Coordinates of C-alpha atoms in Angstrom, one line a residue:
Chain A
X1 CA 75.8 81.5 114.9
X2 CA 76.1 80.7 111.3
X3 CA 72.9 81.0 109.3
X4 CA 73.5 78.7 106.4
X5 CA 75.5 75.5 106.0
X6 CA 77.9 75.1 108.9
X7 CA 80.9 74.8 106.6
X8 CA 80.5 78.1 104.8
X9 CA 83.3 80.4 105.9
X10 CA 81.8 83.4 104.0
X11 CA 78.1 83.8 103.5
X12 CA 76.8 86.7 101.4
X13 CA 73.0 87.2 101.1
X14 CA 71.0 89.7 99.2
X15 CA 73.8 92.1 99.0
X16 CA 73.1 95.5 97.4
X17 CA 75.9 97.9 96.8
X18 CA 75.6 101.4 95.3
X19 CA 78.4 103.6 94.1
X20 CA 77.2 107.2 93.7
X21 CA 73.6 106.2 93.2
X22 CA 74.6 103.6 90.5
X23 CA 73.5 100.1 91.7
X24 CA 76.5 97.9 91.0
X25 CA 75.4 94.8 93.0
X26 CA 71.7 94.0 93.2
X27 CA 71.0 91.0 95.4
X28 CA 74.2 88.9 95.3
X29 CA 74.0 85.5 97.1
X30 CA 77.3 83.6 97.4
X31 CA 78.9 81.1 99.8
X32 CA 82.5 80.2 100.2
X33 CA 82.8 76.8 101.6
X34 CA 85.6 75.7 104.0
X35 CA 88.7 74.5 102.2
X36 CA 87.5 75.2 98.7
X37 CA 88.9 77.4 95.9
X38 CA 86.2 79.5 94.5
X39 CA 86.9 81.2 91.2
X40 CA 85.0 84.4 90.6
X41 CA 84.5 85.6 87.1
X42 CA 82.5 88.3 85.3
X43 CA 82.9 90.9 82.6
X44 CA 85.2 93.8 83.2
X45 CA 83.2 96.4 85.1
X46 CA 80.6 93.9 86.3
X47 CA 81.5 94.5 89.9
X48 CA 83.8 91.7 90.9
X49 CA 86.2 94.0 92.6
X50 CA 83.3 95.8 94.2
X51 CA 82.0 92.6 95.7
X52 CA 85.5 91.6 97.0
X53 CA 86.0 95.0 98.5
X54 CA 82.6 95.0 100.1
X55 CA 83.3 91.6 101.7
X56 CA 86.6 92.7 103.1
X57 CA 85.0 95.9 104.4
X58 CA 86.5 98.5 102.1
X59 CA 83.2 99.6 100.6
X60 CA 79.9 100.2 102.4
X61 CA 76.9 98.2 101.5
X62 CA 73.3 99.3 101.1
X63 CA 71.5 96.2 102.1
X64 CA 72.1 92.5 102.7
X65 CA 74.1 90.3 105.0
X66 CA 77.8 89.4 105.0
X67 CA 78.9 86.7 107.4
X68 CA 82.6 85.8 107.7
X69 CA 83.6 82.8 109.8
X70 CA 80.2 82.8 111.5
X71 CA 80.3 86.5 112.4
X72 CA 77.9 89.0 111.0
X73 CA 80.1 92.0 110.1
X74 CA 77.3 94.5 110.7
X75 CA 76.8 93.5 114.3
X76 CA 80.4 92.8 115.2
X77 CA 82.1 95.4 117.3
X78 CA 85.6 96.7 116.5
X79 CA 87.4 93.9 118.5
X80 CA 85.4 91.2 116.8
X81 CA 86.2 92.8 113.4
X82 CA 89.9 93.0 114.1
X83 CA 89.8 89.3 115.1
X84 CA 88.3 88.6 111.7
X85 CA 90.9 90.8 110.0
X86 CA 93.6 88.5 111.5
X87 CA 91.9 85.4 110.0
X88 CA 91.9 86.5 106.4
X89 CA 94.6 87.5 104.0
X90 CA 94.2 89.7 101.0
X91 CA 96.3 89.8 97.9
X92 CA 95.7 93.0 96.0
X93 CA 96.0 93.1 92.2
X94 CA 99.1 95.3 92.2
X95 CA 100.5 93.6 95.3
X96 CA 100.1 96.8 97.4
X97 CA 103.4 96.2 99.2
X98 CA 104.5 99.1 101.5
X99 CA 107.1 100.7 99.3
X100 CA 109.1 102.1 102.3
X101 CA 109.6 98.6 103.8
X102 CA 111.7 95.8 102.5
X103 CA 110.0 92.6 101.3
X104 CA 110.8 90.9 104.5
X105 CA 109.6 93.8 106.7
X106 CA 106.4 93.8 104.6
X107 CA 105.8 90.2 105.6
X108 CA 106.8 90.8 109.2
X109 CA 104.4 93.7 109.5
X110 CA 101.3 91.8 110.4
X111 CA 103.3 89.3 112.5
X112 CA 104.9 92.0 114.5
X113 CA 101.6 93.9 115.0
X114 CA 99.4 91.0 116.0
X115 CA 101.5 88.3 117.5
X116 CA 104.2 90.1 119.4
X117 CA 106.8 87.4 118.9
X118 CA 110.5 87.7 119.5
X119 CA 112.4 89.5 116.8
X120 CA 114.3 86.3 115.9
X121 CA 111.1 84.2 115.4
X122 CA 109.4 87.0 113.5
X123 CA 112.2 87.2 111.0
X124 CA 112.4 83.4 110.8
X125 CA 108.6 83.2 110.1
X126 CA 108.9 85.9 107.4
X127 CA 111.7 84.1 105.7
X128 CA 109.8 80.8 106.0
X129 CA 106.7 82.5 104.3
X130 CA 108.9 83.9 101.5
X131 CA 110.3 80.5 100.9
X132 CA 106.9 79.0 101.0
X133 CA 105.8 81.1 98.1
X134 CA 108.9 80.1 96.1
X135 CA 111.2 83.0 96.7
X136 CA 114.9 82.9 97.8
X137 CA 115.4 84.0 101.5
X138 CA 117.6 86.9 100.4
X139 CA 114.6 88.6 98.8
X140 CA 113.9 89.6 102.4
X141 CA 116.3 92.5 102.0
X142 CA 115.0 93.9 98.7
X143 CA 112.7 96.8 98.5
X144 CA 109.5 96.4 96.4
X145 CA 110.9 98.8 93.8
X146 CA 113.7 96.3 93.2
X147 CA 111.5 93.4 92.5
X148 CA 109.8 92.2 89.3
X149 CA 106.0 92.0 88.9
X150 CA 105.9 88.3 89.6
X151 CA 108.1 88.6 92.6
X152 CA 106.0 91.4 94.0
X153 CA 102.9 89.2 93.7
X154 CA 104.7 86.4 95.6
X155 CA 105.9 88.7 98.3
X156 CA 102.3 90.1 98.6
X157 CA 101.0 86.5 98.8
X158 CA 103.6 85.8 101.5
X159 CA 102.3 88.9 103.4
X160 CA 98.7 87.7 102.9
X161 CA 99.7 84.3 104.4
X162 CA 101.7 85.9 107.2
X163 CA 99.2 85.0 110.0
X164 CA 98.2 81.7 108.6
X165 CA 94.8 82.9 107.6
X166 CA 91.7 80.7 107.1
X167 CA 90.5 82.7 104.1
X168 CA 92.5 84.1 101.3
X169 CA 91.3 86.7 98.8
X170 CA 93.2 86.8 95.6
X171 CA 92.5 89.6 93.1
X172 CA 93.6 88.5 89.7
X173 CA 96.7 86.7 91.1
X174 CA 98.0 85.6 87.7
X175 CA 97.3 88.8 85.7
X176 CA 100.5 90.2 84.3
X177 CA 102.5 87.0 84.8
X178 CA 104.1 85.0 82.0
X179 CA 102.5 81.5 81.4
X180 CA 105.3 79.8 83.3
X181 CA 105.0 82.0 86.4
X182 CA 101.2 81.9 86.2
X183 CA 101.4 78.1 86.1
X184 CA 103.7 78.1 89.1
X185 CA 101.3 80.4 90.9
X186 CA 98.4 78.1 90.3
X187 CA 100.5 75.2 91.6
X188 CA 101.4 77.3 94.6
X189 CA 97.7 78.1 95.4
X190 CA 96.9 74.4 95.2
X191 CA 99.7 73.5 97.5
X192 CA 98.6 76.2 100.0
X193 CA 95.1 74.8 99.9
X194 CA 96.4 71.3 100.6
X195 CA 99.0 72.1 103.3
X196 CA 97.3 74.9 105.1
X197 CA 93.7 74.1 104.4
X198 CA 92.8 77.7 103.5
X199 CA 89.6 78.6 101.7
X200 CA 90.4 80.8 98.7
X201 CA 88.3 83.4 97.0
X202 CA 89.9 84.1 93.7
X203 CA 88.9 86.8 91.2
X204 CA 90.5 85.9 87.9
X205 CA 90.1 86.2 84.1
X206 CA 92.7 83.5 83.5
X207 CA 90.7 80.5 82.1
X208 CA 93.6 78.1 82.5
X209 CA 94.0 79.1 86.1
X210 CA 90.2 78.7 86.7
X211 CA 90.3 75.3 85.2
X212 CA 93.4 74.1 87.0
X213 CA 92.8 75.4 90.5
X214 CA 89.1 76.1 91.2
X215 CA 86.7 73.7 92.9
X216 CA 83.8 75.9 92.1
X217 CA 83.2 78.9 89.9
X218 CA 80.8 81.7 90.4
X219 CA 79.8 84.1 87.6
X220 CA 78.7 87.7 88.2
X221 CA 76.6 89.5 85.7
X222 CA 73.9 92.3 85.9
X223 CA 74.7 92.7 89.6
X224 CA 73.8 89.1 90.4
X225 CA 75.4 85.7 90.5
X226 CA 74.3 84.2 87.2
X227 CA 75.6 80.8 87.9
X228 CA 77.7 79.0 90.4
X229 CA 79.1 75.5 90.1
X230 CA 81.9 73.3 88.9
X231 CA 83.8 73.9 85.6
X232 CA 81.7 71.2 83.9
X233 CA 78.5 72.9 84.9
X234 CA 79.9 76.2 83.5
X235 CA 80.7 74.4 80.2
X236 CA 77.3 73.0 80.0
X237 CA 75.5 76.2 80.7
X238 CA 73.2 77.8 78.2
X239 CA 73.6 81.3 79.4
X240 CA 74.8 83.4 76.4
X241 CA 77.6 85.2 78.3
X242 CA 78.8 82.0 79.9
X243 CA 78.8 80.3 76.4
X244 CA 81.0 83.0 74.9
X245 CA 83.2 83.1 78.0
X246 CA 83.9 79.4 78.3
X247 CA 83.7 78.5 74.6
X248 CA 85.3 81.6 73.2
X249 CA 88.5 81.8 71.1
X250 CA 90.7 81.4 74.1
X251 CA 89.0 78.3 75.5
X252 CA 90.4 74.8 75.0
X253 CA 88.5 71.7 74.0
X254 CA 90.0 69.4 76.5
X255 CA 88.5 71.1 79.6
X256 CA 86.0 68.4 80.2
X257 CA 89.0 66.2 81.3
X258 CA 89.7 66.5 84.9
X259 CA 93.3 67.8 85.4
X260 CA 93.1 69.5 88.8
X261 CA 95.9 68.7 91.2
Chain B
X1 CA 91.6 76.4 122.3
X2 CA 94.3 75.9 124.9
X3 CA 97.9 76.8 124.1
X4 CA 100.2 74.0 123.2
X5 CA 102.5 72.4 125.7
X6 CA 105.8 70.6 125.4
X7 CA 106.5 68.0 128.1
X8 CA 109.8 66.3 128.8
X9 CA 109.1 62.7 128.8
X10 CA 111.1 59.6 129.6
X11 CA 114.9 59.8 129.4
X12 CA 116.4 56.6 128.1
X13 CA 120.0 55.9 127.7
X14 CA 121.3 59.2 126.1
X15 CA 117.9 59.7 124.5
X16 CA 115.1 62.2 125.3
X17 CA 111.5 62.0 124.4
X18 CA 109.4 65.1 124.2
X19 CA 105.6 65.1 123.9
X20 CA 103.9 68.1 122.2
X21 CA 100.2 68.6 122.6
X22 CA 97.4 71.1 122.3
X23 CA 97.2 73.9 119.8
X24 CA 100.5 74.9 118.0
X25 CA 99.2 77.9 116.1
X26 CA 100.1 81.5 115.4
X27 CA 98.1 82.9 118.3
X28 CA 100.0 80.7 120.8
X29 CA 103.4 81.1 119.2
X30 CA 104.3 83.6 121.9
X31 CA 103.8 81.1 124.7
X32 CA 105.3 78.3 122.7
X33 CA 108.6 80.0 121.9
X34 CA 109.9 80.1 125.5
X35 CA 109.0 76.4 125.9
X36 CA 111.1 75.5 122.8
X37 CA 114.0 77.8 123.9
X38 CA 113.9 76.1 127.3
X39 CA 113.9 72.6 125.8
X40 CA 116.9 73.5 123.6
X41 CA 118.9 75.0 126.4
X42 CA 118.4 72.2 128.9
X43 CA 119.5 68.6 128.1
X44 CA 122.5 69.5 126.0
X45 CA 124.1 66.1 126.5
X46 CA 121.5 63.9 124.7
X47 CA 122.2 62.0 121.6
X48 CA 118.7 61.1 120.5
X49 CA 115.6 63.2 120.4
X50 CA 112.1 62.0 119.7
X51 CA 109.3 64.5 119.5
X52 CA 105.9 62.9 119.8
X53 CA 103.3 65.1 118.1
X54 CA 100.4 62.7 118.2
X55 CA 98.4 64.8 120.7
X56 CA 98.8 68.1 118.8
X57 CA 95.2 69.2 118.1
X58 CA 96.0 72.1 115.7
X59 CA 99.1 72.9 113.8
X60 CA 100.0 75.7 111.4
X61 CA 103.2 77.0 109.9
X62 CA 104.2 78.7 113.2
X63 CA 104.0 75.5 115.2
X64 CA 105.6 73.5 112.4
X65 CA 108.5 76.0 112.2
X66 CA 109.0 76.0 116.0
X67 CA 109.3 72.2 116.0
X68 CA 111.5 72.2 112.9
X69 CA 113.8 74.8 114.5
X70 CA 114.2 72.7 117.6
X71 CA 115.1 69.7 115.4
X72 CA 117.6 71.7 113.4
X73 CA 119.4 73.0 116.6
X74 CA 119.7 69.4 117.9
X75 CA 120.8 68.1 114.5
X76 CA 123.5 70.7 114.3
X77 CA 124.7 69.4 117.7
X78 CA 125.0 66.0 116.2
X79 CA 121.9 64.6 117.6
X80 CA 119.7 62.0 116.0
X81 CA 116.2 63.5 115.7
X82 CA 112.9 62.1 114.9
X83 CA 109.2 63.1 114.8
X84 CA 106.6 60.5 115.6
X85 CA 102.8 60.5 115.3
X86 CA 102.6 63.0 112.5
X87 CA 99.3 62.8 110.7
X88 CA 99.1 63.0 106.9
X89 CA 97.5 66.4 106.7
X90 CA 100.2 67.9 108.8
X91 CA 102.9 65.9 107.0
X92 CA 102.5 68.1 103.9
X93 CA 102.7 71.2 106.0
X94 CA 105.9 70.0 107.7
X95 CA 107.5 69.1 104.3
X96 CA 106.7 72.6 103.1
X97 CA 108.3 74.3 106.1
X98 CA 111.2 71.9 106.1
X99 CA 112.0 72.7 102.5
X100 CA 113.1 76.2 103.4
X101 CA 116.6 77.2 104.4
X102 CA 115.1 79.6 107.0
X103 CA 118.3 81.7 107.0
X104 CA 119.6 84.7 105.2
X105 CA 123.0 84.7 103.8
X106 CA 125.1 86.8 106.2
X107 CA 125.9 90.4 105.1
X108 CA 129.5 91.5 105.0
X109 CA 130.6 92.9 108.3
X110 CA 130.2 96.6 109.0
X111 CA 133.4 98.5 109.3
X112 CA 134.1 100.2 112.7
X113 CA 132.7 103.6 113.7
X114 CA 135.7 105.8 112.6
X115 CA 135.9 104.4 109.1
X116 CA 132.1 104.4 108.9
X117 CA 132.1 108.1 109.8
X118 CA 134.8 108.9 107.2
X119 CA 132.9 106.8 104.7
X120 CA 129.7 108.7 105.3
X121 CA 131.5 112.1 105.0
X122 CA 133.0 110.9 101.7
X123 CA 129.6 109.7 100.4
X124 CA 128.0 113.0 101.4
X125 CA 130.7 114.9 99.5
X126 CA 130.2 112.6 96.5
X127 CA 126.5 113.3 96.6
X128 CA 127.2 117.1 96.6
X129 CA 129.4 116.8 93.5
X130 CA 126.8 114.5 91.9
X131 CA 124.2 117.2 92.6
X132 CA 126.3 119.9 91.0
X133 CA 126.8 117.6 88.0
X134 CA 123.1 116.9 87.8
X135 CA 122.1 120.6 88.0
X136 CA 124.6 121.5 85.2
X137 CA 123.3 118.6 83.1
X138 CA 119.7 119.8 83.6
X139 CA 120.7 123.4 82.8
X140 CA 122.4 122.2 79.6
X141 CA 119.4 120.1 78.6
X142 CA 117.2 123.1 79.3
X143 CA 119.3 125.4 77.1
X144 CA 119.2 122.8 74.3
X145 CA 115.4 122.5 74.7
X146 CA 115.1 126.2 74.7
X147 CA 117.1 126.6 71.5
X148 CA 115.0 123.9 69.8
X149 CA 111.9 125.8 70.8
X150 CA 113.3 129.1 69.5
X151 CA 114.0 127.4 66.2
X152 CA 110.5 125.8 66.1
X153 CA 108.2 128.0 68.2
X154 CA 105.2 125.8 67.5
X155 CA 106.9 123.1 69.6
X156 CA 106.5 125.1 72.7
X157 CA 103.8 123.8 75.1
X158 CA 101.9 127.0 75.5
X159 CA 98.8 125.6 77.0
X160 CA 100.9 123.7 79.6
X161 CA 102.7 126.9 80.5
X162 CA 99.5 128.9 80.9
X163 CA 98.1 126.1 83.2
X164 CA 101.3 126.4 85.3
X165 CA 101.1 130.2 85.3
X166 CA 97.7 129.9 86.8
X167 CA 98.7 127.4 89.5
X168 CA 102.1 128.9 90.5
X169 CA 101.1 132.5 89.8
X170 CA 97.5 133.5 90.1
X171 CA 96.7 131.0 92.9
X172 CA 99.7 132.2 94.9
X173 CA 98.8 135.9 94.8
X174 CA 96.6 136.0 98.0
X175 CA 99.1 134.1 100.2
X176 CA 102.0 136.1 98.9
X177 CA 100.2 139.4 99.5
X178 CA 99.3 138.4 103.0
X179 CA 102.7 137.3 104.0
X180 CA 104.6 140.2 102.5
X181 CA 102.1 142.6 104.1
X182 CA 102.8 141.1 107.5
X183 CA 106.5 141.1 107.0
X184 CA 106.4 144.8 106.0
X185 CA 104.3 145.6 109.0
X186 CA 106.7 143.8 111.4
X187 CA 109.7 145.5 109.9
X188 CA 108.1 148.9 110.4
X189 CA 107.0 148.1 113.9
X190 CA 110.4 146.8 115.0
X191 CA 112.1 149.8 113.4
X192 CA 109.9 152.3 115.0
X193 CA 110.2 150.6 118.4
X194 CA 114.0 150.7 118.4
X195 CA 114.6 153.9 116.4
X196 CA 112.2 155.9 118.7
X197 CA 114.7 155.6 121.6
X198 CA 117.0 158.0 119.8
X199 CA 114.4 160.0 118.0
X200 CA 115.0 158.6 114.5
X201 CA 111.5 157.4 113.8
X202 CA 111.4 158.8 110.4
X203 CA 114.4 156.7 109.2
X204 CA 112.1 153.7 109.5
X205 CA 110.8 154.7 106.1
X206 CA 114.3 154.5 104.6
X207 CA 114.9 151.2 106.2
X208 CA 111.6 149.6 105.2
X209 CA 111.9 151.0 101.7
X210 CA 115.4 149.8 101.0
X211 CA 115.1 146.5 102.8
X212 CA 111.9 145.5 101.2
X213 CA 112.7 146.5 97.6
X214 CA 116.3 145.2 97.6
X215 CA 116.2 142.1 99.7
X216 CA 113.2 141.0 101.7
X217 CA 110.5 141.2 99.0
X218 CA 112.2 138.9 96.6
X219 CA 113.5 136.6 99.3
X220 CA 110.2 136.0 100.9
X221 CA 108.5 135.5 97.6
X222 CA 111.2 133.0 96.5
X223 CA 111.0 131.1 99.7
X224 CA 107.2 130.9 99.4
X225 CA 107.4 129.9 95.8
X226 CA 110.0 127.2 96.6
X227 CA 107.8 125.8 99.3
X228 CA 104.6 126.1 97.4
X229 CA 105.4 125.4 93.7
X230 CA 108.9 123.9 93.8
X231 CA 107.6 121.1 96.0
X232 CA 104.6 120.6 93.8
X233 CA 106.8 120.4 90.7
X234 CA 109.0 117.7 92.4
X235 CA 106.0 115.7 93.6
X236 CA 104.3 115.8 90.1
X237 CA 107.4 114.9 88.2
X238 CA 108.4 112.3 90.8
X239 CA 105.1 110.5 90.6
X240 CA 105.2 110.6 86.8
X241 CA 108.6 109.1 87.0
X242 CA 107.4 106.4 89.4
X243 CA 104.5 105.4 87.1
X244 CA 106.9 105.4 84.1
X245 CA 105.1 108.3 82.4
X246 CA 108.4 110.0 81.8
X247 CA 109.7 106.8 80.1
X248 CA 106.5 106.6 78.0
X249 CA 107.1 110.1 76.8
X250 CA 110.7 109.3 75.9
X251 CA 109.7 106.2 73.9
X252 CA 107.2 108.2 71.9
X253 CA 110.1 110.4 70.8
X254 CA 109.4 113.4 73.1
X255 CA 112.0 115.0 75.2
X256 CA 110.7 115.2 78.8
X257 CA 112.8 118.4 79.4
X258 CA 111.0 120.1 76.5
X259 CA 107.5 118.8 77.3
X260 CA 107.4 118.8 81.1
X261 CA 110.2 121.0 82.4
X262 CA 110.5 123.9 80.0
X263 CA 106.9 125.1 80.4
X264 CA 107.2 124.8 84.2
X265 CA 110.4 126.8 84.4
X266 CA 109.1 129.4 82.0
X267 CA 106.0 129.7 84.1
X268 CA 108.2 130.4 87.1
X269 CA 110.4 132.9 85.3
X270 CA 107.3 134.9 84.4
X271 CA 105.6 134.5 87.7
X272 CA 108.3 135.2 90.3
X273 CA 109.0 138.8 89.1
X274 CA 105.3 139.6 89.1
X275 CA 104.9 138.1 92.6
X276 CA 108.0 140.0 93.7
X277 CA 106.5 143.2 92.5
X278 CA 103.2 142.6 94.2
X279 CA 104.9 141.3 97.3
X280 CA 107.1 144.4 97.6
X281 CA 104.1 146.7 97.2
X282 CA 102.2 144.8 99.8
X283 CA 105.1 145.0 102.2
X284 CA 105.5 148.8 101.7
X285 CA 101.8 149.1 102.2
X286 CA 102.0 147.1 105.4
X287 CA 105.0 149.2 106.6
X288 CA 103.1 152.4 105.8
X289 CA 100.0 151.4 107.7
X290 CA 102.0 150.4 110.8
X291 CA 104.1 153.6 110.5
X292 CA 100.8 155.6 110.4
X293 CA 98.9 153.8 113.2
X294 CA 101.7 152.8 115.5
X295 CA 104.4 155.3 114.8
X296 CA 102.2 158.3 114.0
X297 CA 103.9 159.0 110.6
X298 CA 101.4 160.5 108.3
X299 CA 100.9 158.6 105.0
X300 CA 101.8 161.8 103.1
X301 CA 105.0 162.1 105.1
X302 CA 105.7 158.4 104.6
X303 CA 105.4 158.7 100.8
X304 CA 107.5 161.9 100.6
X305 CA 110.2 160.3 102.7
X306 CA 110.0 157.1 100.6
X307 CA 110.4 159.2 97.5
X308 CA 113.6 160.7 98.8
X309 CA 115.2 157.6 100.2
X310 CA 114.8 155.1 97.4
X311 CA 115.4 155.3 93.7
X312 CA 114.5 153.2 90.7
X313 CA 117.9 151.5 91.3
X314 CA 116.8 149.9 94.6
X315 CA 113.6 148.6 92.9
X316 CA 115.6 147.3 89.9
X317 CA 118.1 145.5 92.1
X318 CA 115.3 143.5 93.7
X319 CA 113.5 142.8 90.4
X320 CA 116.5 141.7 88.5
X321 CA 117.2 139.0 91.0
X322 CA 113.7 137.5 90.6
X323 CA 114.1 135.6 87.3
X324 CA 117.4 134.1 88.3
X325 CA 115.9 132.9 91.5
X326 CA 113.0 131.4 89.5
X327 CA 115.4 129.5 87.4
X328 CA 117.2 128.1 90.4
X329 CA 113.9 127.0 92.1
X330 CA 112.6 125.4 88.9
X331 CA 115.9 123.7 88.1
X332 CA 116.2 122.2 91.6
X333 CA 112.6 121.1 91.7
X334 CA 112.7 119.4 88.3
X335 CA 116.1 117.7 88.9
X336 CA 114.9 116.3 92.3
X337 CA 111.6 115.2 90.7
X338 CA 113.4 113.1 88.1
X339 CA 115.6 111.6 90.8
X340 CA 112.6 109.9 92.4
X341 CA 112.9 106.1 92.6
X342 CA 110.1 103.6 93.0
X343 CA 109.0 104.1 96.6
X344 CA 106.6 106.5 98.2
X345 CA 109.4 107.2 100.7
X346 CA 111.8 108.4 98.0
X347 CA 109.1 110.7 96.7
X348 CA 108.8 112.3 100.1
X349 CA 112.5 112.5 100.6
X350 CA 113.1 114.2 97.2
X351 CA 110.3 116.7 97.8
X352 CA 111.9 117.7 101.1
X353 CA 115.3 117.9 99.4
X354 CA 113.9 120.0 96.6
X355 CA 112.5 122.6 99.1
X356 CA 115.6 122.6 101.3
X357 CA 118.0 122.9 98.4
X358 CA 116.2 125.5 96.5
X359 CA 115.7 127.8 99.6
X360 CA 119.4 127.3 100.4
X361 CA 120.5 128.1 96.8
X362 CA 118.2 131.1 96.7
X363 CA 119.8 132.6 99.7
X364 CA 123.3 131.8 98.4
X365 CA 122.4 133.4 95.1
X366 CA 121.1 136.5 97.0
X367 CA 124.4 136.7 98.8
X368 CA 126.3 136.5 95.5
X369 CA 124.1 139.3 94.1
X370 CA 124.8 141.4 97.1
X371 CA 128.5 141.1 96.7
X372 CA 128.2 141.8 92.9
X373 CA 126.1 144.9 93.4
X374 CA 128.3 146.2 96.2
X375 CA 131.4 145.8 94.0
X376 CA 129.9 147.6 91.0
X377 CA 128.7 150.3 93.5
X378 CA 124.9 150.0 93.0

């Protein structure tokens, strides 16, 4: 049973994480609502990646509660955890494609392991996913080492989407992309949200991307969530770090205008 | 959630109505696919298809693609196809799936097995010649780097070399001693066992002495060094190549051969003779112990016999080979390391190649030396 609001797909409460006795997260409370895009920001080294990796189970936590799709990950057995793994997709910052497999086989990997479809349908679905993220079908045959950074991110996104997940974790999806590709990527994320109804948890430093895609923004500082709310709330905040972040040299003046979508 | 179903509905004049219902999602794709296949195979004579999706409860890209695929098959047969009852939210999903071509451009056809075999033989030979070319290139680059360093000795990366000396030399001593000791012991034991039948036990000392000093010592050490340090060189250089560290060096105006490879190969040239010496001594020691305990040859007798049977020449023959073998191992390891491409798999393949090729070349070189020494009568 879900503890909080019924439509929270991820619920994090009082999370404490320590890395080698250093307390990185100290009482984080955060919800990801169904169907929303949550932008997650914070200074470099504030623990954004640590929080993401803790939620997806790559790092152990000291205290607190993490509930994904109504399942408490502490109490879930291996089968329940695997069932959850199927229902989320993770896009790592560097793509993390398997370098010994072609792009297509990378996307097929989770499909083959989990769904046991015919070879024909598996391949068709992989191609369909690649096309869905804006790649040509023939990228299927390329190895990751033959692809550009932007293409690697797209293939990685296709792999994250392979099982039609309900939750998508994106770790700096637009970092290292040129403004045009980054803009396309933003558009792609919005389209995915619309067509597939996925809930997206996005760690990013890209202010344009935050502004264009995110329904809500959460800010991490001093091991806690300083502020969570819409872009307008962020812009109106008096917190010194938020002020310098959202009103700094790289911010635009026209952000109060709604441009999403 | 129950799996989706596909029901054949009413058949009107040349037209077929299909009703899809239930959950058309990834987890049910496995049961849905046969339904679709079945629907496509039956009713080949229809001219109009209407798929009613009103009663689909859940749809994702899997379900959408399965329906889309069915439509495409029928359209390609010249059928008139239509979907009815598509809700707005699923309409977008359908549009997204429909936008894709869903097909790869076909690859050129493979040639038949005989030409394919010939082709692969040809390619292998090409790779062998390419290897020879690469090794000569690297040898040339090394000579140039060496001459540059001789002209400007301060350019030599002394610290780097000392670091490698420690890793390939000092850290290898225990395992080299252990292995050569065991090899020496085994040689002596086998010798005694077989020579005893015709009362020639004492000649075991000659055999062990000559064999260890001329051949076995240096070969075992080189095989160990190729497996231990050659593979490490390849893996190090390969991962540096993968992460563009080698390119970074080059853009800063440094020659990777001078900075990375020369110190490594120098370290090997210094290390391998020392290890060969230590290994040969350990093997003789092992042989002596076995001769004493198993063959009853007194250590004093062993030493006296050894003194008679071998000369400085046999020792020199073994030692002179060591630095050449070191160069071969280092050269192969570094060439292979720089051949690594982007993938983890190629790093593994090149590391394997490095060890296999360097052991092979070490043995070939040993054979060449044997012919040379025989013909000059040493």
